[in-house]
Coordinates of C-alpha atoms and ligand atoms in Angstrom, one line a residue:
M1116 CA 120.8 122.1 136.8
S1117 CA 124.0 124.2 136.9
E1118 CA 124.6 126.5 139.8
D1119 CA 124.2 129.4 137.5
S1120 CA 120.8 128.4 136.1
Q1121 CA 119.7 127.5 139.6
A1122 CA 120.6 131.0 140.8
K1123 CA 118.8 132.5 137.7
K1124 CA 115.7 130.5 138.5
E1125 CA 115.7 131.6 142.1
L1126 CA 116.0 135.3 141.1
A1127 CA 113.3 135.1 138.4
A1128 CA 110.0 136.9 138.8
I1129 CA 107.4 134.9 140.8
K1130 CA 105.0 132.7 138.8
G1131 CA 102.0 134.6 137.8
T1132 CA 103.7 138.0 137.9
K1133 CA 105.5 139.9 135.2
D1134 CA 107.7 142.8 134.5
I1135 CA 106.4 145.5 132.2
L1136 CA 109.4 146.7 130.4
P1137 CA 110.1 149.8 128.4
G1138 CA 108.6 149.3 125.0
E1139 CA 105.5 147.8 126.5
V1140 CA 105.1 150.2 129.3
E1141 CA 104.3 153.1 126.9
I1142 CA 101.2 151.2 125.8
W1143 CA 100.2 150.8 129.4
Q1144 CA 100.7 154.6 129.9
K1145 CA 98.6 155.3 126.8
A1146 CA 95.8 153.1 128.0
E1147 CA 95.9 154.6 131.5
A1148 CA 95.8 158.1 130.1
A1149 CA 92.8 157.2 128.0
A1150 CA 91.1 155.7 131.1
R1151 CA 91.8 158.9 133.1
R1152 CA 90.5 161.1 130.3
T1153 CA 87.4 159.1 129.8
F1154 CA 86.4 158.8 133.5
E1155 CA 87.1 162.4 134.2
L1156 CA 84.8 163.4 131.3
Y1157 CA 82.0 161.6 133.2
G1158 CA 82.8 163.4 136.5
Y1159 CA 84.9 160.7 138.2
R1160 CA 87.8 161.5 140.6
E1161 CA 90.7 159.3 141.5
L1162 CA 90.8 157.6 144.9
R1163 CA 94.0 155.8 145.8
A1164 CA 93.8 153.3 148.7
P1165 CA 96.6 151.1 150.2
V1166 CA 97.7 147.9 148.5
F1167 CA 97.1 145.9 151.7
E1168 CA 94.3 146.0 154.2
A1169 CA 93.1 144.1 157.2
T1170 CA 92.1 140.6 156.2
E1171 CA 88.7 141.0 157.7
L1172 CA 87.9 143.8 155.2
F1173 CA 87.9 141.3 152.3
E1174 CA 86.4 138.5 154.3
K1175 CA 83.5 140.7 155.1
G1176 CA 83.4 142.8 151.8
T1177 CA 84.3 140.2 149.2
G1178 CA 82.4 137.5 151.1
E1179 CA 83.5 134.5 153.1
T1180 CA 82.0 132.0 150.6
S1181 CA 83.6 133.6 147.5
D1182 CA 86.4 131.7 145.8
I1183 CA 88.6 134.8 146.2
V1184 CA 88.4 134.6 150.0
L1185 CA 88.3 130.9 150.2
K1186 CA 91.2 130.1 147.9
E1187 CA 92.9 133.1 146.4
M1188 CA 94.0 135.7 148.9
Y1189 CA 97.6 136.6 149.6
T1190 CA 97.3 136.8 153.4
F1191 CA 100.2 137.2 155.8
T1192 CA 100.8 138.1 159.4
D1193 CA 102.9 141.2 159.8
K1194 CA 105.5 141.8 162.5
G1195 CA 102.8 143.2 164.8
G1196 CA 100.9 139.9 164.6
R1197 CA 98.1 141.4 162.5
S1198 CA 96.5 139.4 159.6
L1199 CA 96.8 141.5 156.4
T1200 CA 95.9 140.8 152.8
L1201 CA 97.2 142.1 149.5
R1202 CA 94.0 143.4 148.0
P1203 CA 92.4 140.9 145.6
E1204 CA 89.9 143.6 144.4
Y1205 CA 89.3 147.2 145.0
T1206 CA 85.7 147.8 146.1
P1207 CA 86.0 146.9 149.8
S1208 CA 88.9 149.4 150.1
V1209 CA 86.8 152.2 148.6
V1210 CA 83.9 151.4 150.8
R1211 CA 86.2 151.4 153.8
A1212 CA 87.7 154.8 152.7
I1213 CA 84.3 156.3 152.3
V1214 CA 83.2 155.2 155.8
E1215 CA 86.5 156.1 157.4
H1216 CA 86.6 159.6 155.9
R1217 CA 82.9 160.2 155.9
L1218 CA 83.0 160.9 152.2
D1219 CA 79.2 160.1 152.3
L1220 CA 78.8 163.6 153.6
L1221 CA 79.9 165.0 150.2
P1222 CA 77.3 165.7 147.6
Q1223 CA 76.1 162.5 146.0
P1224 CA 76.5 160.5 143.9
L1225 CA 80.2 159.9 144.5
R1226 CA 82.1 158.9 141.5
F1227 CA 85.6 157.4 141.9
Y1228 CA 88.1 155.7 139.7
Y1229 CA 91.4 153.9 140.3
M1230 CA 94.1 151.9 138.5
G1231 CA 96.5 149.6 140.1
P1232 CA 97.6 146.0 140.9
M1233 CA 95.4 143.4 142.5
F1234 CA 96.6 140.0 143.9
R1235 CA 95.0 136.6 143.6
Y1236 CA 96.4 133.2 144.1
D1237 CA 94.8 132.2 140.8
K1238 CA 96.0 129.4 138.5
P1239 CA 98.4 131.3 136.2
Q1240 CA 97.7 130.9 132.5
K1241 CA 97.4 133.2 129.4
G1242 CA 95.3 136.2 130.5
R1243 CA 95.3 135.1 134.2
Y1244 CA 98.0 136.3 136.6
R1245 CA 98.6 136.4 140.3
Q1246 CA 99.5 140.1 140.2
F1247 CA 97.3 141.7 137.6
H1248 CA 96.1 145.2 137.1
Q1249 CA 92.6 146.6 137.1
I1250 CA 91.0 149.8 136.1
D1251 CA 88.2 150.3 138.5
I1252 CA 85.3 152.7 138.9
E1253 CA 82.7 153.0 141.6
V1254 CA 79.6 155.2 142.0
F1255 CA 77.8 155.6 145.4
G1256 CA 74.5 157.1 146.2
E1257 CA 72.7 156.7 142.8
K1258 CA 69.8 154.4 142.8
D1259 CA 68.5 155.3 139.3
P1260 CA 69.1 152.4 136.8
A1261 CA 70.3 155.1 134.3
I1262 CA 73.7 155.0 136.1
D1263 CA 73.9 151.3 135.5
A1264 CA 73.5 152.0 131.8
E1265 CA 75.8 155.0 131.9
I1266 CA 78.8 153.1 133.4
I1267 CA 78.5 150.4 130.7
E1268 CA 78.3 153.1 128.1
M1269 CA 81.4 154.7 129.7
A1270 CA 83.2 151.3 129.6
H1271 CA 82.4 151.1 125.9
S1272 CA 83.6 154.6 125.3
L1273 CA 87.0 153.7 126.8
L1274 CA 87.1 150.4 124.9
S1275 CA 86.4 152.2 121.6
S1276 CA 89.1 154.8 122.3
L1277 CA 91.5 151.9 122.7
N1278 CA 90.2 150.4 119.4
V1279 CA 88.8 147.3 121.1
T1280 CA 86.3 145.7 118.8
E1281 CA 84.4 142.5 118.8
T1282 CA 82.9 142.7 122.3
E1283 CA 79.7 141.5 123.7
T1284 CA 77.8 142.9 126.7
L1285 CA 76.1 140.4 128.9
V1286 CA 73.7 141.6 131.5
N1287 CA 71.6 140.1 134.3
S1288 CA 69.9 140.9 137.5
V1289 CA 70.9 138.9 140.6
G1290 CA 68.0 140.2 142.6
C1291 CA 68.1 141.4 146.2
K1292 CA 67.7 140.3 149.8
A1293 CA 63.9 140.2 149.2
C1294 CA 63.8 138.0 146.2
R1295 CA 67.0 135.9 146.4
P1296 CA 66.0 133.6 149.2
A1297 CA 63.1 132.1 147.2
Y1298 CA 65.4 131.7 144.2
H1299 CA 68.1 130.1 146.4
Q1300 CA 65.6 127.6 147.6
A1301 CA 64.5 126.7 144.1
L1302 CA 68.1 126.5 143.0
R1303 CA 69.2 124.4 145.9
A1304 CA 66.3 122.0 145.4
E1305 CA 67.2 121.5 141.7
A1306 CA 70.9 121.3 142.5
R1307 CA 70.3 118.6 145.1
L1308 CA 68.4 116.6 142.6
K1309 CA 71.3 116.7 140.2
S1310 CA 74.1 116.6 142.8
E1311 CA 75.4 113.3 141.5
S1312 CA 76.5 115.1 138.3
L1313 CA 78.1 118.0 140.0
C1314 CA 81.8 118.3 141.1
D1315 CA 82.7 118.3 144.8
D1316 CA 83.2 122.0 144.9
C1317 CA 79.7 122.6 143.5
R1318 CA 78.1 120.1 145.9
R1319 CA 79.6 122.1 148.7
K1320 CA 78.2 125.3 147.2
I1321 CA 74.7 123.9 147.2
D1322 CA 74.6 124.8 150.9
T1323 CA 77.0 127.7 151.2
N1324 CA 76.3 129.7 148.1
P1325 CA 74.3 128.0 145.3
L1326 CA 74.6 131.0 142.9
R1327 CA 78.4 130.2 142.7
I1328 CA 77.6 126.9 140.9
F1329 CA 77.1 129.0 137.8
D1330 CA 80.8 130.2 138.1
C1331 CA 82.1 126.6 137.9
K1332 CA 84.5 126.0 135.0
V1333 CA 83.9 122.2 134.9
E1334 CA 82.1 121.3 131.7
T1335 CA 79.7 118.8 133.2
C1336 CA 78.7 121.3 135.9
R1337 CA 78.1 123.9 133.3
A1338 CA 75.9 121.6 131.2
V1339 CA 73.9 120.6 134.3
A1340 CA 73.5 124.2 135.4
E1341 CA 72.0 125.1 132.0
D1342 CA 68.6 123.7 133.1
F1343 CA 68.7 125.2 136.6
P1344 CA 66.0 127.8 137.5
R1345 CA 66.7 131.3 136.3
I1346 CA 67.0 134.2 138.7
T1347 CA 65.2 136.4 136.2
D1348 CA 62.0 134.4 136.8
Y1349 CA 62.2 135.1 140.6
L1350 CA 62.8 138.8 140.7
C1351 CA 60.6 140.9 143.0
A1352 CA 58.7 143.8 141.6
E1353 CA 61.4 146.3 142.5
C1354 CA 64.3 144.3 141.0
S1355 CA 62.2 143.5 137.9
D1356 CA 61.4 147.1 137.4
H1357 CA 65.0 148.1 137.9
F1358 CA 66.2 145.5 135.4
A1359 CA 63.6 146.6 132.8
R1360 CA 64.5 150.3 133.1
F1361 CA 68.2 149.6 133.0
R1362 CA 67.8 147.8 129.7
A1363 CA 65.6 150.6 128.4
Y1364 CA 68.5 153.0 129.2
L1365 CA 71.0 150.8 127.4
D1366 CA 68.7 151.1 124.4
V1367 CA 68.9 154.9 124.8
Y1368 CA 72.6 154.7 124.3
G1369 CA 72.1 152.3 121.4
L1370 CA 74.2 149.7 123.2
P1371 CA 73.5 146.1 122.1
Y1372 CA 73.5 143.5 124.9
R1373 CA 72.4 140.0 125.7
V1374 CA 70.6 138.9 128.9
D1375 CA 72.5 136.0 130.4
P1376 CA 70.5 134.6 133.4
R1377 CA 73.5 132.6 134.5
L1378 CA 75.8 135.6 134.8
V1379 CA 76.2 135.8 138.6
R1380 CA 79.9 137.0 138.8
G1381 CA 82.4 135.7 141.3
L1382 CA 81.6 138.0 144.3
D1383 CA 79.0 137.7 147.0
Y1384 CA 77.9 141.2 147.3
Y1385 CA 76.1 142.0 144.1
T1386 CA 72.5 143.0 144.1
K1387 CA 70.3 143.7 141.0
T1388 CA 72.5 144.5 138.0
A1389 CA 75.4 142.3 137.1
F1390 CA 77.2 142.6 133.8
E1391 CA 80.3 141.6 131.9
I1392 CA 81.9 142.7 128.7
V1393 CA 83.5 139.8 127.0
T1394 CA 85.6 139.6 123.9
T1395 CA 85.4 137.0 121.2
K1396 CA 89.1 137.7 120.3
I1397 CA 90.9 135.9 123.1
G1398 CA 90.5 132.4 124.5
S1399 CA 88.9 131.2 127.7
Q1400 CA 89.9 134.2 129.8
N1401 CA 87.5 136.4 127.7
A1402 CA 86.0 138.7 130.4
V1403 CA 87.5 142.1 129.9
C1404 CA 85.2 144.1 132.2
G1405 CA 82.9 142.9 135.0
G1406 CA 80.7 144.8 137.3
G1407 CA 77.4 145.3 139.0
R1408 CA 75.5 146.9 141.8
Y1409 CA 76.1 146.4 145.5
D1410 CA 73.4 148.3 147.3
D1411 CA 73.8 146.7 150.8
M1412 CA 77.5 146.7 151.1
M1413 CA 78.1 150.0 152.7
K1414 CA 75.4 149.4 155.3
E1415 CA 76.8 146.0 156.1
F1416 CA 80.2 147.7 156.7
G1417 CA 78.6 149.7 159.5
G1418 CA 78.5 152.7 157.2
P1419 CA 75.5 154.8 155.9
D1420 CA 72.8 153.2 153.7
L1421 CA 74.4 154.2 150.4
C1422 CA 73.9 152.1 147.3
G1423 CA 76.8 151.4 145.0
I1424 CA 77.7 150.2 141.6
G1425 CA 81.0 149.8 139.7
F1426 CA 83.1 147.8 137.3
A1427 CA 86.7 146.5 137.0
M1428 CA 88.6 146.0 133.7
G1429 CA 91.6 143.8 133.6
M1430 CA 94.5 145.7 132.0
E1431 CA 96.4 142.7 130.8
R1432 CA 93.4 141.4 129.0
L1433 CA 92.4 144.8 127.7
L1434 CA 95.9 145.4 126.3
S1435 CA 95.9 142.0 124.6
I1436 CA 93.0 143.1 122.4
A1437 CA 93.5 146.9 122.3
G1438 CA 94.5 148.3 118.9
I1439 CA 96.9 150.9 120.2
Q1440 CA 100.6 151.6 119.6
A1441 CA 103.2 153.3 121.6
P1442 CA 103.7 156.9 120.4
P1443 CA 107.1 157.3 118.7
R1444 CA 109.8 158.8 121.0
K1445 CA 111.4 162.0 119.7
T1446 CA 114.7 162.2 121.4
L1447 CA 117.4 164.8 120.7
Y1448 CA 120.9 163.4 121.2
L1449 CA 123.4 165.9 122.2
A1450 CA 126.9 165.1 120.9
Y1451 CA 129.8 167.1 122.4
L1452 CA 133.4 167.1 121.4
G1453 CA 135.8 167.8 124.2
E1454 CA 135.6 168.9 127.9
E1455 CA 134.5 172.5 127.2
A1456 CA 131.8 171.4 124.8
K1457 CA 130.7 168.8 127.3
K1458 CA 130.0 171.5 130.0
A1459 CA 128.3 173.7 127.5
G1460 CA 126.3 170.8 126.2
M1461 CA 125.1 169.9 129.7
S1462 CA 123.7 173.5 130.1
L1463 CA 122.2 173.4 126.6
A1464 CA 120.5 170.1 127.4
G1465 CA 118.8 171.8 130.4
I1466 CA 117.5 174.6 128.1
F1467 CA 116.1 172.0 125.6
R1468 CA 114.4 170.0 128.4
K1469 CA 112.8 173.1 129.9
A1470 CA 111.3 173.7 126.5
G1471 CA 109.8 170.1 126.7
I1472 CA 112.3 168.5 124.3
E1473 CA 113.5 165.0 125.4
C1474 CA 117.3 165.4 125.4
L1475 CA 119.9 162.7 125.9
V1476 CA 123.5 163.4 126.9
E1477 CA 125.9 160.5 127.4
F1478 CA 129.0 161.0 129.5
K1479 CA 131.5 158.8 127.8
D1480 CA 134.0 160.8 125.7
K1481 CA 133.6 159.9 122.0
G1482 CA 134.5 161.2 118.6
L1483 CA 131.8 162.5 116.3
K1484 CA 131.4 159.2 114.4
A1485 CA 130.9 157.2 117.6
H1486 CA 128.4 159.8 118.8
L1487 CA 126.4 159.5 115.6
G1488 CA 126.5 155.7 115.8
R1489 CA 125.3 155.8 119.4
A1490 CA 122.5 158.3 118.5
S1491 CA 121.3 156.0 115.8
K1492 CA 121.3 153.0 118.2
T1493 CA 119.3 154.8 120.8
G1494 CA 116.7 155.7 118.1
A1495 CA 117.3 159.5 118.5
A1496 CA 115.3 161.6 116.0
W1497 CA 117.9 164.4 116.0
V1498 CA 121.5 165.1 116.9
V1499 CA 122.9 168.4 118.0
I1500 CA 126.6 168.7 117.7
V1501 CA 128.5 170.9 120.1
G1502 CA 132.2 171.4 119.3
E1503 CA 134.6 174.2 120.1
D1504 CA 133.9 176.1 116.9
E1505 CA 130.2 175.9 117.4
L1506 CA 130.6 177.2 120.9
K1507 CA 132.4 180.2 119.7
K1508 CA 129.8 180.9 117.0
G1509 CA 126.8 180.1 119.3
R1510 CA 125.3 178.1 116.3
Y1511 CA 125.1 174.4 116.3
P1512 CA 124.5 171.7 113.6
L1513 CA 121.2 169.9 113.8
K1514 CA 121.1 166.5 112.1
D1515 CA 117.7 165.0 111.3
M1516 CA 118.4 161.3 111.7
S1517 CA 115.7 160.0 109.5
S1518 CA 116.4 162.2 106.5
G1519 CA 120.1 162.7 107.2
I1520 CA 119.7 166.4 106.4
Q1521 CA 121.8 168.7 108.5
T1522 CA 121.0 172.4 109.2
E1523 CA 122.4 174.8 111.6
G1524 CA 121.0 177.3 114.1
T1525 CA 121.1 179.0 117.5
P1526 CA 119.6 177.0 120.4
E1527 CA 116.3 178.9 120.0
E1528 CA 116.2 178.1 116.2
I1529 CA 117.0 174.5 117.0
M1530 CA 114.2 174.3 119.5
Q1531 CA 111.8 175.8 117.0
S1532 CA 112.7 173.5 114.2
V1533 CA 112.5 170.4 116.5
K1534 CA 109.1 171.5 117.7
D1535 CA 107.9 172.2 114.2
R1536 CA 108.9 168.8 113.0
G1537 CA 108.0 167.1 116.3
Ligands
AMP1237 P1 86.6 140.5 138.8 O1 87.2 141.4 139.9 O2 86.9 139.1 139.1 O3 85.2 140.8 138.5 O4 87.5 140.8 137.5 C1 87.3 142.0 136.8 C2 88.3 141.9 135.6 O5 89.6 141.8 136.0 C3 88.1 140.6 134.7 O6 87.1 140.9 133.8 C4 89.4 140.5 134.1 O7 89.6 141.3 133.0 C5 90.4 140.9 135.2 N1 90.9 139.8 136.0 C6 90.3 139.1 137.0 N2 91.2 138.2 137.5 C7 92.3 138.3 136.8 C8 93.5 137.5 136.8 N3 93.8 136.6 137.7 N4 94.5 137.9 135.8 C9 94.2 138.9 134.9 N5 93.1 139.6 134.9 C10 92.1 139.3 135.8

């Protein structure tokens, strides 16, 4: 490898991360704006927490036996000798913020949303990154299964505003502290019988966290797990009732779904409802949205006994299936001819921008032809020409770049006609 290409490689973005460049970023902004609008329509408020937290927060919150904590965290020791972790998911941070700021004293339920980067040392592939972005919502203090249905309906409302089609909603109940032990026992017994056919990882999970066997991507493990006992056959009366009412509320919204008794999701803290929205449009990384209930999490954090539920959508996957386009940019290019016109043009640009018109001034002296060529290259919608004669008259030519038609007017008239055609 030449020195030059070696240097380029060293300076390239880290594997599993990517730049979001102009051209693509407008689509992100559009999706983010749609998410904000949707969530705020349902009464959610934004809560921004730091990107890194104490490592113990995730060990405790995400769960010590989860793959995320065992294998995927970006953990480092800071200069003060403290172990910190770049957040792999958002829920533990929100729970910490609620406990820390006593947000539980506010009227409940609490509804929060957030958008931002998450970090996991995952195996990079299409649809799977090490820095990826999630849209996340959380509700605290609402036990009623109607909220479980409402957040799924809200997720669909966002998906449809982004023209995402061909999705399927998978739902399950993963039980609670009362009913899970008996299920774990049955599952362990069956998994031990079949342990010969399971991978090393799954064999380890038999003792640590048998539910996680269902998350295994190895084909043989998946096939064996098909015949394992189903959690839905072990639910206690409370979980069973919650699950039935939740599904009835999904019917109220007219949302089709499929019960998948093997849907356990990758995190340890779920209780009762677990769900995923998958797409049939992309390959193996087909989960666009995943969520569920975590009724014990806050209490286990030493906080109040406040139940919780939420979901996270992966932005990269969402955008790979969203049918949205970046809005066209409408830039007005200000062409000036000579030093006096340059100064006047700079002031004029300020007037246009105050009126909300995107205005571009370039500071390299050029003739009119070069200005027009440059305006066309930048994709400007209009060009205003400021020359000495125009300055004296206070009237300026306005060229519409798509039609080529040129008119003339005062700054006010120009602003009006740009707005009319905007
Ligand atoms: P999770 O927090 O694992 O439940 O994931 C929630 C959503 O985030 C998933 O449905 C994906 O859309 C997205 N997601 C999770 N991990 C990744 C990743 N490594 N790269 C891209 N998107 C991801």
